[in-house]
Amino acid sequence: MTDEVVTPQSQQEIPVAEVMQQIRAGIRQRQAELAAWGERAPSEEQEQLNQRYRELQAKARIQERPFVSHVPLLGRFIALFRETWNSVAAKWYVRPMLRQQNVFNQTVAQMLQELFAAQADLRRRLDETNRYLEQIEERVIRSDQDLSLIARKTAEGEYRIRRWERQTTAEQAALDRRLAELENVDDAGNAR
Amino acid sequence: MKLAYFSPLSPVRSGIAAYSEELLPYLAERAQIDLFVDDYVPTHPAIVERFAIYPHLAYGANRGAYDAAVYHLGNHYCHAGIYRTFLEYPGIVVLHDFNLYGLIGWMTLEQQDRVGFVREMGYAEDLAGSQRAWRIVNGYEAVLSSDHPLNRRALDLSLGAIVHSDHARRSIQQHSPATPVAKIEMGVPSSPAPSAEVRAQARRALGLAADDLLIASFGLMTPEKRVASVLRALAELLQAHPQARYTLVGEAAPGYDPLETARELGLEERVDLTGYLPFAEYRAYMVASDIAINLRYPTAGETSASVLRLLGAGLPTLVSDVGWFAELPDDCCRKVPPGAGEQKIILERLLELAGDGALRRRLGEQARDYVHSQHSLAGAAQAYISFIQEVLQQLG
């Protein structure tokens, strides 16, 4: 860690309150959207992620530990000496780093939560899109099947028309022959 | 009646081409027939001489000249053009294979048309089919072609369907009750029993010793012909009948080596693969053989003209006890149920036939009688014409 990172100046550059506000607002929005999409039981994979997130969050905040010593009799003095030395030599240097690390950890944890929420949101949207696509696909399949039936009916009609045309042509030819025969006989039935 | 007839013809190497070339003269005695083929020139002399032949593309503009179009559909890619024309101008289909996965798969997946495959699976099996198709094309699921007949579109569009087996007829009646369907026994040419002299001549020509026991399988060699099981059974048969030979009369399917098992078992000396043969040589093997084995599993619900030819030639034949093959009378062939015990049953059947010449002759005669009485080309042609007339009359 460099001096530049741990100086109070750089610590002030992180707009913690603003970031947290944005994150909370984002989470509220996602939660509202998720509620709108409908709650679904989390998958096993999602549940594992949630568990690991809870573990991470529990460890996110670093706290100063009191100085102790288990040496008999002199232990109190040793701990007091360490405490004093810490106040003189290390506290002013370590505490800013602790604060910065805590802010960083909290921010990462919140962002992870945000990402999980976004992922869950995307998963739900994907499920919805898949369901929508399935409905479209079903309609396309039915249309395809209907088109085949229409094509078959059309073909049946075409075959009928062909048959009628042939019958009509044959009947017309028979009538023409009969007419020609009639034109060649007189009223008494004798050939002219 | 004038018919437009769509079928592969020679030089296309297809059993359906050979079937059509045998059937057409009989059909032509009962109807006026024009032939429609893909972009090639047919070579069968009698067919070329007798029939007017046009490209598929010519049918659309001239279809008014015909009472009906008859489309032969099977799983060879040579049926793709026929299928496309049928989709555009529906007519009567002859389904040589009940399961058309091979054809549809070739027209879509083999052409990198994944969406087309999904569409066909969706059409045939609704939403579950298209979802499964996506899993298949994305490699998440293996495909078992026998689970997906992909014939619904063809049946929905057809004005009538001709099949060659009760199994296929029943399936169509169940899944597509609106489609008129007829089972017409596949016709094959009648062949008189060869004289002893002709048979001896054929065996000499093939270099067989007098006591050689020639076992043969015929047609395109695919894994479905169960050659590996036969070879393992042969290895055991040779202990009792060392004079047995096994010849695969036909060519191997691309990418398939039917002799691999023979090499593993050290049977190279007793096993041959002829490659594609002209019909005269093919016939010589039929005359010279003692036992035929034409197993098929899994099947696409097809009828086998080559099995009928073997039976018609009086050859005692082993067939799989499945699909159309199971419908053959028990007294004209020997059946082998597919499954775990296949190899053992093949061996039992071979031992039974190899050791009893009288049984072979009796089984062969019964087979010949059956084919001659039930599978004549004239009878098949008459049944075609009667069914087409019936369909046209139903249309009004």
Coordinates of C-alpha atoms in Angstrom, one line a residue, chain A residues 10 25 31 33 51 91 100-101 107 150 192:
Chain A
S10 CA -7.3 10.3 -0.9
A25 CA -31.6 3.3 -4.6
Q31 CA -36.4 -5.2 -5.7
E33 CA -38.8 -4.8 -10.5
Q51 CA -24.9 -18.0 1.5
K91 CA -2.6 4.4 15.5
Q100 CA -10.4 3.0 4.0
Q101 CA -10.4 -0.8 3.9
T107 CA -18.6 -1.0 -1.1
I150 CA -54.1 -25.2 -46.8
R192 CA -79.9 -36.5 -95.2

